[in-house]
Amino acid sequence: MQSEHADLLAGYRARMSSAASQEVLRSIEREAFDKGGTIAGMLAKVPSLEPSERAGAGRAANELKRALEADFAAARERLAQAALERERSGGDFDATLPAPKARRGSLHPLTQVQRELEDLFTSMGYEVLDGPEIELERNNFDALNIAKDHPARDAMDTFWVKTPPGQERLVLRTHTSPVQVRAMAHLKPPFRAIAPGKVFRQETTDASHEHTFHQMEGLVVGEGISVGNLIGTMQTLLQGIFGRAIEVRLRPGYFPFVEPGFELDARCPFCKQGCSVCKRSTWIELLPCGLVHPRVLEAGGIDIERYSGFAFGLGLSRLVMMRHGIEDVRHLLAGDLRFLEQF
Ligand code: PHE
């Protein structure tokens, strides 16, 4: 190699070894090989040389070109290795770290309670039914013996769905009780069923009122079903929820679809002498219930000479609030992660 070429090569090598990145290296490489660059310039000069020098000059230029190519390839490899080494030894990115853990969600506290109760009731031979949230006026009211002038039908506390005149009127169901009507139409007695779900009421919302909340309906129809069966079932339910026997009492309660109708209270599971949950009374209102009104059974096509039944309406939202000491019902459906992440 001519000494002029040896100097050029040495100069390039020095710059290659001090190049700190692939980008810098690439720009040096372009200087050598691009059109108008070092090598191209040398080859362009060859035709103007004395014929006797041309072959030698051409060969020398090509030799230099190959030497540079090999050196650039080695320099590229060196930089790549160095980058990998930096990553391994704790640079700003560590390819060997495990991936960040995916954030896991959790079941909504309502879903948790609903599933626990479904397990409890299915273990007692109940089936779990579903019903539509947009319900026929007939199923939500008429078939449940709720008279046309009953205040529950008032447009003030019910969401009506606009339906063309002449078509059956639809409401957002105000309770899960219409599933009783649907159950009687589909199941042959004896049967036991629960129906959990969302219900809707036109409410001015506050800490204890929400326009959308959750209930769980219970319905048992069979021969000789009595208030005794109802009480026994409620005791089993409480035992399942609180893990121990809890005393219950019945007070009269009026609901058009049960006769007799009751409010069932349970001994406050949180205290002995009165607390904020039981409002210092040692009893908490657990649920309304009663024996299914004969008119409701008849509307459901059930032979009332042979069968009777009981029904209850458990307030799932209230139960969840009681369980976790939640002071405002509106937290339940607000979708606020700061609330939900606690469950
Ligand atoms: N459906 C009634 C309500 O939402 C509760 C209820 C259910 C009462 C079953 C008696 C029997 O208020």
mmCIF file of C-alpha atoms and ligand atoms in Angstrom:
data_model
loop_
_atom_site.group_PDB
_atom_site.id
_atom_site.type_symbol
_atom_site.label_atom_id
_atom_site.label_comp_id
_atom_site.label_asym_id
_atom_site.label_seq_id
_atom_site.Cartn_x
_atom_site.Cartn_y
_atom_site.Cartn_z
ATOM 1 C CA MET A 1 0.000 0.000 0.000
ATOM 2 C CA GLN A 2 1.307 3.430 -0.880
ATOM 3 C CA SER A 3 2.244 5.560 2.131
ATOM 4 C CA GLU A 4 -0.425 8.105 1.181
ATOM 5 C CA HIS A 5 -3.032 5.301 1.447
ATOM 6 C CA ALA A 6 -1.560 4.014 4.703
ATOM 7 C CA ASP A 7 -1.970 7.479 6.220
ATOM 8 C CA LEU A 8 -5.568 7.701 5.018
ATOM 9 C CA LEU A 9 -6.333 4.268 6.493
ATOM 10 C CA ALA A 10 -4.739 5.196 9.813
ATOM 11 C CA GLY A 11 -6.739 8.425 9.909
ATOM 12 C CA TYR A 12 -10.022 6.599 9.302
ATOM 13 C CA ARG A 13 -9.161 3.968 11.917
ATOM 14 C CA ALA A 14 -8.497 6.604 14.526
ATOM 15 C CA ARG A 15 -11.862 8.257 13.860
ATOM 16 C CA MET A 16 -13.638 4.890 13.847
ATOM 17 C CA SER A 17 -12.300 3.957 17.242
ATOM 18 C CA SER A 18 -13.344 7.251 18.768
ATOM 19 C CA ALA A 19 -16.847 7.172 17.204
ATOM 20 C CA ALA A 20 -19.279 7.018 20.148
ATOM 21 C CA SER A 21 -22.356 5.863 18.234
ATOM 22 C CA GLN A 22 -23.494 3.993 15.162
ATOM 23 C CA GLU A 23 -24.724 7.311 13.731
ATOM 24 C CA VAL A 24 -21.296 8.930 13.964
ATOM 25 C CA LEU A 25 -19.671 5.821 12.504
ATOM 26 C CA ARG A 26 -22.162 5.819 9.659
ATOM 27 C CA SER A 27 -21.327 9.423 8.732
ATOM 28 C CA ILE A 28 -17.579 8.629 8.635
ATOM 29 C CA GLU A 29 -18.349 5.607 6.465
ATOM 30 C CA ARG A 30 -20.282 7.791 4.055
ATOM 31 C CA GLU A 31 -17.284 10.115 3.734
ATOM 32 C CA ALA A 32 -15.201 7.155 2.595
ATOM 33 C CA PHE A 33 -17.621 5.387 0.263
ATOM 34 C CA ASP A 34 -20.286 7.798 -1.026
ATOM 35 C CA LYS A 35 -20.246 9.371 -4.448
ATOM 36 C CA GLY A 36 -17.555 12.043 -4.374
ATOM 37 C CA GLY A 37 -16.007 10.403 -1.293
ATOM 38 C CA THR A 38 -12.421 9.281 -0.698
ATOM 39 C CA ILE A 39 -12.495 5.988 -2.611
ATOM 40 C CA ALA A 40 -14.611 7.290 -5.472
ATOM 41 C CA GLY A 41 -12.221 10.207 -5.821
ATOM 42 C CA MET A 42 -9.225 7.876 -6.073
ATOM 43 C CA LEU A 43 -10.828 5.667 -8.693
ATOM 44 C CA ALA A 44 -11.918 8.709 -10.694
ATOM 45 C CA LYS A 45 -8.323 9.840 -10.961
ATOM 46 C CA VAL A 46 -7.079 6.535 -12.430
ATOM 47 C CA PRO A 47 -7.917 7.216 -16.134
ATOM 48 C CA SER A 48 -5.927 10.453 -16.113
ATOM 49 C CA LEU A 49 -2.713 8.728 -14.892
ATOM 50 C CA GLU A 50 0.146 7.551 -17.075
ATOM 51 C CA PRO A 51 -0.921 4.204 -18.601
ATOM 52 C CA SER A 52 1.904 2.437 -16.772
ATOM 53 C CA GLU A 53 0.607 3.658 -13.404
ATOM 54 C CA ARG A 54 -3.060 3.019 -13.959
ATOM 55 C CA ALA A 55 -3.169 -0.670 -13.033
ATOM 56 C CA GLY A 56 -1.186 -0.149 -9.845
ATOM 57 C CA ALA A 57 -3.263 2.838 -8.764
ATOM 58 C CA GLY A 58 -6.518 0.979 -9.387
ATOM 59 C CA ARG A 59 -5.353 -2.027 -7.422
ATOM 60 C CA ALA A 60 -4.186 0.168 -4.538
ATOM 61 C CA ALA A 61 -7.494 2.010 -4.391
ATOM 62 C CA ASN A 62 -9.410 -1.289 -4.287
ATOM 63 C CA GLU A 63 -7.097 -2.628 -1.608
ATOM 64 C CA LEU A 64 -7.774 0.442 0.511
ATOM 65 C CA LYS A 65 -11.501 0.066 -0.114
ATOM 66 C CA ARG A 66 -11.532 -3.554 1.128
ATOM 67 C CA ALA A 67 -9.441 -2.695 4.167
ATOM 68 C CA LEU A 68 -11.795 0.134 5.082
ATOM 69 C CA GLU A 69 -14.863 -2.058 4.578
ATOM 70 C CA ALA A 70 -13.478 -4.684 6.967
ATOM 71 C CA ASP A 71 -12.569 -2.066 9.547
ATOM 72 C CA PHE A 72 -15.978 -0.386 9.419
ATOM 73 C CA ALA A 73 -17.697 -3.762 9.862
ATOM 74 C CA ALA A 74 -15.522 -4.473 12.902
ATOM 75 C CA ALA A 75 -16.187 -0.999 14.352
ATOM 76 C CA ARG A 76 -19.962 -1.454 13.921
ATOM 77 C CA GLU A 77 -19.827 -4.772 15.716
ATOM 78 C CA ARG A 78 -17.734 -3.255 18.511
ATOM 79 C CA LEU A 79 -20.269 -0.461 19.083
ATOM 80 C CA ALA A 80 -23.190 -2.926 19.126
ATOM 81 C CA GLN A 81 -21.438 -5.111 21.705
ATOM 82 C CA ALA A 82 -20.643 -2.092 23.845
ATOM 83 C CA ALA A 83 -24.294 -0.987 23.790
ATOM 84 C CA LEU A 84 -25.435 -4.456 24.896
ATOM 85 C CA GLU A 85 -22.822 -4.452 27.642
ATOM 86 C CA ARG A 86 -24.094 -1.095 28.911
ATOM 87 C CA GLU A 87 -27.649 -2.429 29.099
ATOM 88 C CA ARG A 88 -26.547 -5.508 31.010
ATOM 89 C CA SER A 89 -24.492 -3.580 33.509
ATOM 90 C CA GLY A 90 -27.250 -1.250 34.550
ATOM 91 C CA GLY A 91 -27.504 1.447 31.967
ATOM 92 C CA ASP A 92 -30.811 3.255 31.555
ATOM 93 C CA PHE A 93 -32.508 0.187 30.085
ATOM 94 C CA ASP A 94 -32.130 -3.338 31.394
ATOM 95 C CA ALA A 95 -33.302 -5.959 28.916
ATOM 96 C CA THR A 96 -33.009 -8.698 31.538
ATOM 97 C CA LEU A 97 -35.549 -7.196 33.984
ATOM 98 C CA PRO A 98 -38.890 -9.043 34.253
ATOM 99 C CA ALA A 99 -41.799 -7.252 32.550
ATOM 100 C CA PRO A 100 -43.834 -4.981 34.857
ATOM 101 C CA LYS A 101 -46.720 -6.850 36.485
ATOM 102 C CA ALA A 102 -50.076 -6.354 34.788
ATOM 103 C CA ARG A 103 -52.481 -4.546 37.146
ATOM 104 C CA ARG A 104 -55.123 -7.009 38.341
ATOM 105 C CA GLY A 105 -58.692 -5.918 38.752
ATOM 106 C CA SER A 106 -61.049 -7.308 41.377
ATOM 107 C CA LEU A 107 -64.712 -8.162 41.544
ATOM 108 C CA HIS A 108 -67.083 -5.358 42.501
ATOM 109 C CA PRO A 109 -68.234 -5.739 46.125
ATOM 110 C CA LEU A 110 -71.806 -6.151 44.826
ATOM 111 C CA THR A 111 -70.709 -8.977 42.548
ATOM 112 C CA GLN A 112 -68.870 -10.607 45.431
ATOM 113 C CA VAL A 113 -71.938 -10.601 47.682
ATOM 114 C CA GLN A 114 -74.203 -11.640 44.813
ATOM 115 C CA ARG A 115 -71.997 -14.645 44.042
ATOM 116 C CA GLU A 116 -71.745 -15.683 47.688
ATOM 117 C CA LEU A 117 -75.527 -15.597 48.014
ATOM 118 C CA GLU A 118 -75.967 -17.479 44.745
ATOM 119 C CA ASP A 119 -73.663 -20.195 46.122
ATOM 120 C CA LEU A 120 -75.577 -20.278 49.388
ATOM 121 C CA PHE A 121 -78.989 -20.512 47.718
ATOM 122 C CA THR A 122 -77.966 -22.999 45.050
ATOM 123 C CA SER A 123 -76.668 -25.195 47.896
ATOM 124 C CA MET A 124 -80.267 -25.105 49.220
ATOM 125 C CA GLY A 125 -81.678 -26.224 45.868
ATOM 126 C CA TYR A 126 -82.540 -22.803 44.413
ATOM 127 C CA GLU A 127 -82.019 -21.927 40.791
ATOM 128 C CA VAL A 128 -80.677 -18.536 39.755
ATOM 129 C CA LEU A 129 -82.956 -16.652 37.352
ATOM 130 C CA ASP A 130 -82.421 -13.582 35.249
ATOM 131 C CA GLY A 131 -84.983 -11.084 34.008
ATOM 132 C CA PRO A 132 -84.953 -8.015 31.764
ATOM 133 C CA GLU A 133 -84.199 -4.594 33.207
ATOM 134 C CA ILE A 134 -86.745 -3.085 30.810
ATOM 135 C CA GLU A 135 -89.939 -4.808 31.855
ATOM 136 C CA LEU A 136 -93.584 -4.871 30.794
ATOM 137 C CA GLU A 137 -95.801 -2.692 32.960
ATOM 138 C CA ARG A 138 -97.910 -5.815 33.438
ATOM 139 C CA ASN A 139 -95.068 -7.843 34.986
ATOM 140 C CA ASN A 140 -93.708 -5.004 37.084
ATOM 141 C CA PHE A 141 -97.136 -3.999 38.457
ATOM 142 C CA ASP A 142 -100.402 -5.656 37.338
ATOM 143 C CA ALA A 143 -99.463 -9.312 37.729
ATOM 144 C CA LEU A 144 -98.043 -8.426 41.146
ATOM 145 C CA ASN A 145 -101.423 -7.160 42.278
ATOM 146 C CA ILE A 146 -100.259 -3.542 42.286
ATOM 147 C CA ALA A 147 -103.391 -1.589 41.466
ATOM 148 C CA LYS A 148 -103.500 0.994 38.704
ATOM 149 C CA ASP A 149 -103.679 3.807 41.236
ATOM 150 C CA HIS A 150 -100.911 2.465 43.481
ATOM 151 C CA PRO A 151 -98.377 5.211 44.212
ATOM 152 C CA ALA A 152 -95.512 2.990 42.978
ATOM 153 C CA ARG A 153 -96.797 3.457 39.449
ATOM 154 C CA ASP A 154 -96.710 7.181 39.667
ATOM 155 C CA ALA A 155 -94.543 8.681 36.957
ATOM 156 C CA MET A 156 -92.760 10.409 39.842
ATOM 157 C CA ASP A 157 -90.937 7.298 41.032
ATOM 158 C CA THR A 158 -90.776 5.167 37.912
ATOM 159 C CA PHE A 159 -88.870 5.528 34.661
ATOM 160 C CA TRP A 160 -91.254 4.903 31.798
ATOM 161 C CA VAL A 161 -89.913 3.899 28.412
ATOM 162 C CA LYS A 162 -91.596 5.695 25.495
ATOM 163 C CA THR A 163 -93.712 3.202 23.583
ATOM 164 C CA PRO A 164 -95.972 3.878 20.594
ATOM 165 C CA PRO A 165 -99.683 4.253 21.534
ATOM 166 C CA GLY A 166 -101.490 0.926 21.516
ATOM 167 C CA GLN A 167 -98.344 -1.004 22.394
ATOM 168 C CA GLU A 168 -97.821 -2.483 25.875
ATOM 169 C CA ARG A 169 -96.149 -0.007 28.173
ATOM 170 C CA LEU A 170 -92.569 -0.608 29.342
ATOM 171 C CA VAL A 171 -90.808 0.529 32.510
ATOM 172 C CA LEU A 172 -87.324 0.206 33.921
ATOM 173 C CA ARG A 173 -88.198 -2.399 36.521
ATOM 174 C CA THR A 174 -88.590 -0.871 39.949
ATOM 175 C CA HIS A 175 -87.847 -4.153 41.751
ATOM 176 C CA THR A 176 -86.815 -7.723 40.950
ATOM 177 C CA SER A 177 -90.321 -8.988 41.782
ATOM 178 C CA PRO A 178 -91.421 -9.183 38.092
ATOM 179 C CA VAL A 179 -89.027 -12.132 37.828
ATOM 180 C CA GLN A 180 -91.525 -13.909 40.142
ATOM 181 C CA VAL A 181 -94.118 -13.538 37.384
ATOM 182 C CA ARG A 182 -91.713 -14.819 34.750
ATOM 183 C CA ALA A 183 -90.663 -17.734 36.979
ATOM 184 C CA MET A 184 -94.252 -18.852 37.517
ATOM 185 C CA ALA A 185 -94.848 -18.795 33.776
ATOM 186 C CA HIS A 186 -91.860 -21.049 33.100
ATOM 187 C CA LEU A 187 -91.347 -23.315 36.097
ATOM 188 C CA LYS A 188 -93.610 -26.111 37.302
ATOM 189 C CA PRO A 189 -94.077 -26.221 41.092
ATOM 190 C CA PRO A 190 -92.482 -27.149 43.348
ATOM 191 C CA PHE A 191 -89.565 -24.783 42.665
ATOM 192 C CA ARG A 192 -87.182 -22.436 44.450
ATOM 193 C CA ALA A 193 -85.537 -19.547 42.708
ATOM 194 C CA ILE A 194 -83.583 -16.378 43.323
ATOM 195 C CA ALA A 195 -83.235 -13.492 40.872
ATOM 196 C CA PRO A 196 -80.463 -10.969 41.496
ATOM 197 C CA GLY A 197 -80.244 -7.790 39.459
ATOM 198 C CA LYS A 198 -80.404 -4.069 38.915
ATOM 199 C CA VAL A 199 -83.523 -2.061 39.613
ATOM 200 C CA PHE A 200 -84.382 1.586 38.983
ATOM 201 C CA ARG A 201 -86.366 4.302 40.676
ATOM 202 C CA GLN A 202 -86.873 7.949 40.096
ATOM 203 C CA GLU A 203 -85.108 9.238 43.176
ATOM 204 C CA THR A 204 -83.525 12.434 44.299
ATOM 205 C CA THR A 205 -80.205 10.870 45.179
ATOM 206 C CA ASP A 206 -78.564 11.258 48.556
ATOM 207 C CA ALA A 207 -76.380 9.104 50.805
ATOM 208 C CA SER A 208 -79.101 6.464 51.139
ATOM 209 C CA HIS A 209 -81.010 6.855 47.846
ATOM 210 C CA GLU A 210 -79.800 6.007 44.374
ATOM 211 C CA HIS A 211 -81.751 5.762 41.111
ATOM 212 C CA THR A 212 -80.079 2.439 40.304
ATOM 213 C CA PHE A 213 -79.467 -0.241 42.901
ATOM 214 C CA HIS A 214 -79.366 -4.010 43.323
ATOM 215 C CA GLN A 215 -81.841 -6.464 44.770
ATOM 216 C CA MET A 216 -82.179 -10.201 45.010
ATOM 217 C CA GLU A 217 -85.633 -11.671 44.751
ATOM 218 C CA GLY A 218 -86.451 -15.024 46.287
ATOM 219 C CA LEU A 219 -89.444 -17.181 45.433
ATOM 220 C CA VAL A 220 -90.417 -20.618 46.677
ATOM 221 C CA VAL A 221 -93.588 -22.358 45.518
ATOM 222 C CA GLY A 222 -94.691 -25.783 46.680
ATOM 223 C CA GLU A 223 -97.251 -27.733 48.669
ATOM 224 C CA GLY A 224 -97.736 -26.591 52.257
ATOM 225 C CA ILE A 225 -95.243 -23.704 52.129
ATOM 226 C CA SER A 226 -95.743 -21.606 55.251
ATOM 227 C CA VAL A 227 -94.338 -18.661 57.184
ATOM 228 C CA GLY A 228 -92.304 -21.242 59.130
ATOM 229 C CA ASN A 229 -90.437 -22.162 55.932
ATOM 230 C CA LEU A 230 -89.823 -18.482 55.283
ATOM 231 C CA ILE A 231 -88.370 -17.893 58.755
ATOM 232 C CA GLY A 232 -86.209 -21.015 58.575
ATOM 233 C CA THR A 233 -84.839 -19.967 55.201
ATOM 234 C CA MET A 234 -84.017 -16.490 56.448
ATOM 235 C CA GLN A 235 -82.215 -17.950 59.464
ATOM 236 C CA THR A 236 -80.136 -20.137 57.160
ATOM 237 C CA LEU A 237 -79.407 -17.109 55.005
ATOM 238 C CA LEU A 238 -78.167 -15.082 57.986
ATOM 239 C CA GLN A 239 -76.118 -17.993 59.243
ATOM 240 C CA GLY A 240 -74.498 -18.114 55.788
ATOM 241 C CA ILE A 241 -73.820 -14.371 55.645
ATOM 242 C CA PHE A 242 -72.543 -13.874 59.194
ATOM 243 C CA GLY A 243 -71.218 -17.338 59.982
ATOM 244 C CA ARG A 244 -73.356 -17.829 63.110
ATOM 245 C CA ALA A 245 -76.977 -18.096 64.214
ATOM 246 C CA ILE A 246 -78.768 -14.750 64.314
ATOM 247 C CA GLU A 247 -82.149 -14.114 65.879
ATOM 248 C CA VAL A 248 -84.900 -12.788 63.585
ATOM 249 C CA ARG A 249 -88.303 -11.197 64.154
ATOM 250 C CA LEU A 250 -91.225 -10.377 61.876
ATOM 251 C CA ARG A 251 -93.187 -7.161 61.838
ATOM 252 C CA PRO A 252 -96.241 -6.647 59.646
ATOM 253 C CA GLY A 253 -95.405 -5.006 56.327
ATOM 254 C CA TYR A 254 -97.605 -4.135 53.388
ATOM 255 C CA PHE A 255 -96.777 -5.162 49.841
ATOM 256 C CA PRO A 256 -99.653 -5.834 47.440
ATOM 257 C CA PHE A 257 -98.088 -9.074 46.195
ATOM 258 C CA VAL A 258 -97.760 -10.831 49.552
ATOM 259 C CA GLU A 259 -100.352 -11.819 52.156
ATOM 260 C CA PRO A 260 -99.451 -11.804 54.952
ATOM 261 C CA GLY A 261 -96.564 -9.427 54.356
ATOM 262 C CA PHE A 262 -93.679 -8.778 56.734
ATOM 263 C CA GLU A 263 -90.606 -6.785 57.427
ATOM 264 C CA LEU A 264 -87.984 -9.179 58.675
ATOM 265 C CA ASP A 265 -85.514 -7.805 61.202
ATOM 266 C CA ALA A 266 -82.322 -9.456 62.343
ATOM 267 C CA ARG A 267 -80.497 -8.965 65.623
ATOM 268 C CA CYS A 268 -77.707 -6.514 64.914
ATOM 269 C CA PRO A 269 -74.682 -8.667 64.125
ATOM 270 C CA PHE A 270 -72.289 -5.838 65.037
ATOM 271 C CA CYS A 271 -73.221 -5.045 68.630
ATOM 272 C CA LYS A 272 -75.089 -6.125 71.771
ATOM 273 C CA GLN A 273 -76.281 -2.856 73.195
ATOM 274 C CA GLY A 274 -76.904 -0.672 70.133
ATOM 275 C CA CYS A 275 -74.598 0.917 67.549
ATOM 276 C CA SER A 276 -74.731 3.213 64.530
ATOM 277 C CA VAL A 277 -75.608 0.365 62.121
ATOM 278 C CA CYS A 278 -78.738 -0.629 64.079
ATOM 279 C CA LYS A 279 -79.427 2.980 65.090
ATOM 280 C CA ARG A 280 -79.139 1.995 68.781
ATOM 281 C CA SER A 281 -82.095 -0.429 68.513
ATOM 282 C CA THR A 282 -80.144 -3.752 68.321
ATOM 283 C CA TRP A 283 -82.351 -4.756 65.364
ATOM 284 C CA ILE A 284 -81.695 -4.127 61.708
ATOM 285 C CA GLU A 285 -84.315 -4.164 59.011
ATOM 286 C CA LEU A 286 -83.120 -6.949 56.751
ATOM 287 C CA LEU A 287 -85.781 -7.503 54.135
ATOM 288 C CA PRO A 288 -89.441 -7.381 53.195
ATOM 289 C CA CYS A 289 -91.079 -10.722 52.607
ATOM 290 C CA GLY A 290 -94.310 -12.659 52.906
ATOM 291 C CA LEU A 291 -96.448 -15.441 51.545
ATOM 292 C CA VAL A 292 -97.158 -14.983 47.852
ATOM 293 C CA HIS A 293 -100.585 -13.383 47.399
ATOM 294 C CA PRO A 294 -103.079 -15.882 45.908
ATOM 295 C CA ARG A 295 -103.874 -13.390 43.129
ATOM 296 C CA VAL A 296 -100.211 -13.383 42.113
ATOM 297 C CA LEU A 297 -100.101 -17.177 42.081
ATOM 298 C CA GLU A 298 -103.267 -17.257 40.007
ATOM 299 C CA ALA A 299 -101.923 -14.666 37.580
ATOM 300 C CA GLY A 300 -98.932 -16.981 37.241
ATOM 301 C CA GLY A 301 -101.207 -19.923 36.381
ATOM 302 C CA ILE A 302 -100.561 -21.779 39.628
ATOM 303 C CA ASP A 303 -103.247 -23.919 41.278
ATOM 304 C CA ILE A 304 -103.852 -22.157 44.593
ATOM 305 C CA GLU A 305 -105.824 -25.079 46.012
ATOM 306 C CA ARG A 306 -102.671 -27.115 45.899
ATOM 307 C CA TYR A 307 -99.740 -24.716 46.147
ATOM 308 C CA SER A 308 -98.600 -21.816 48.237
ATOM 309 C CA GLY A 309 -95.314 -19.935 48.368
ATOM 310 C CA PHE A 310 -93.161 -17.306 49.990
ATOM 311 C CA ALA A 311 -91.179 -14.458 48.510
ATOM 312 C CA PHE A 312 -88.557 -12.049 49.777
ATOM 313 C CA GLY A 313 -86.753 -9.036 48.397
ATOM 314 C CA LEU A 314 -83.192 -8.710 49.635
ATOM 315 C CA GLY A 315 -81.540 -5.321 49.168
ATOM 316 C CA LEU A 316 -78.108 -6.308 47.855
ATOM 317 C CA SER A 317 -76.852 -2.739 47.838
ATOM 318 C CA ARG A 318 -77.815 -2.290 51.479
ATOM 319 C CA LEU A 319 -76.216 -5.564 52.452
ATOM 320 C CA VAL A 320 -72.931 -4.560 50.787
ATOM 321 C CA MET A 321 -73.009 -1.207 52.569
ATOM 322 C CA MET A 322 -73.601 -2.911 55.891
ATOM 323 C CA ARG A 323 -70.872 -5.451 55.319
ATOM 324 C CA HIS A 324 -68.174 -2.912 54.498
ATOM 325 C CA GLY A 325 -69.420 0.050 56.517
ATOM 326 C CA ILE A 326 -69.989 2.108 53.345
ATOM 327 C CA GLU A 327 -71.744 5.318 54.341
ATOM 328 C CA ASP A 328 -72.951 6.512 50.926
ATOM 329 C CA VAL A 329 -74.820 4.284 48.445
ATOM 330 C CA ARG A 330 -73.639 6.466 45.564
ATOM 331 C CA HIS A 331 -70.098 5.081 45.915
ATOM 332 C CA LEU A 332 -71.306 1.713 44.638
ATOM 333 C CA LEU A 333 -71.957 2.706 41.034
ATOM 334 C CA ALA A 334 -69.741 5.781 40.720
ATOM 335 C CA GLY A 335 -66.958 3.805 39.047
ATOM 336 C CA ASP A 336 -64.293 5.558 41.103
ATOM 337 C CA LEU A 337 -61.135 3.419 41.212
ATOM 338 C CA ARG A 338 -60.111 4.867 44.577
ATOM 339 C CA PHE A 339 -63.246 3.259 45.990
ATOM 340 C CA LEU A 340 -63.165 0.049 43.939
ATOM 341 C CA GLU A 341 -59.497 -0.717 44.576
ATOM 342 C CA GLN A 342 -60.303 -1.352 48.237
ATOM 343 C CA PHE A 343 -62.151 -4.596 47.473
HETATM 344 N N1 PHE B 1 -90.343 -5.889 45.625
HETATM 345 C C1 PHE B 1 -90.407 -5.260 46.921
HETATM 346 C C2 PHE B 1 -89.635 -3.927 46.844
HETATM 347 O O1 PHE B 1 -88.779 -3.767 46.043
HETATM 348 C C3 PHE B 1 -89.803 -6.108 48.009
HETATM 349 C C4 PHE B 1 -90.494 -7.402 48.266
HETATM 350 C C5 PHE B 1 -90.152 -8.547 47.585
HETATM 351 C C6 PHE B 1 -91.471 -7.498 49.221
HETATM 352 C C7 PHE B 1 -90.743 -9.754 47.836
HETATM 353 C C8 PHE B 1 -92.104 -8.691 49.496
HETATM 354 C C9 PHE B 1 -91.742 -9.826 48.804
HETATM 355 O O2 PHE B 1 -89.870 -3.044 47.650
#
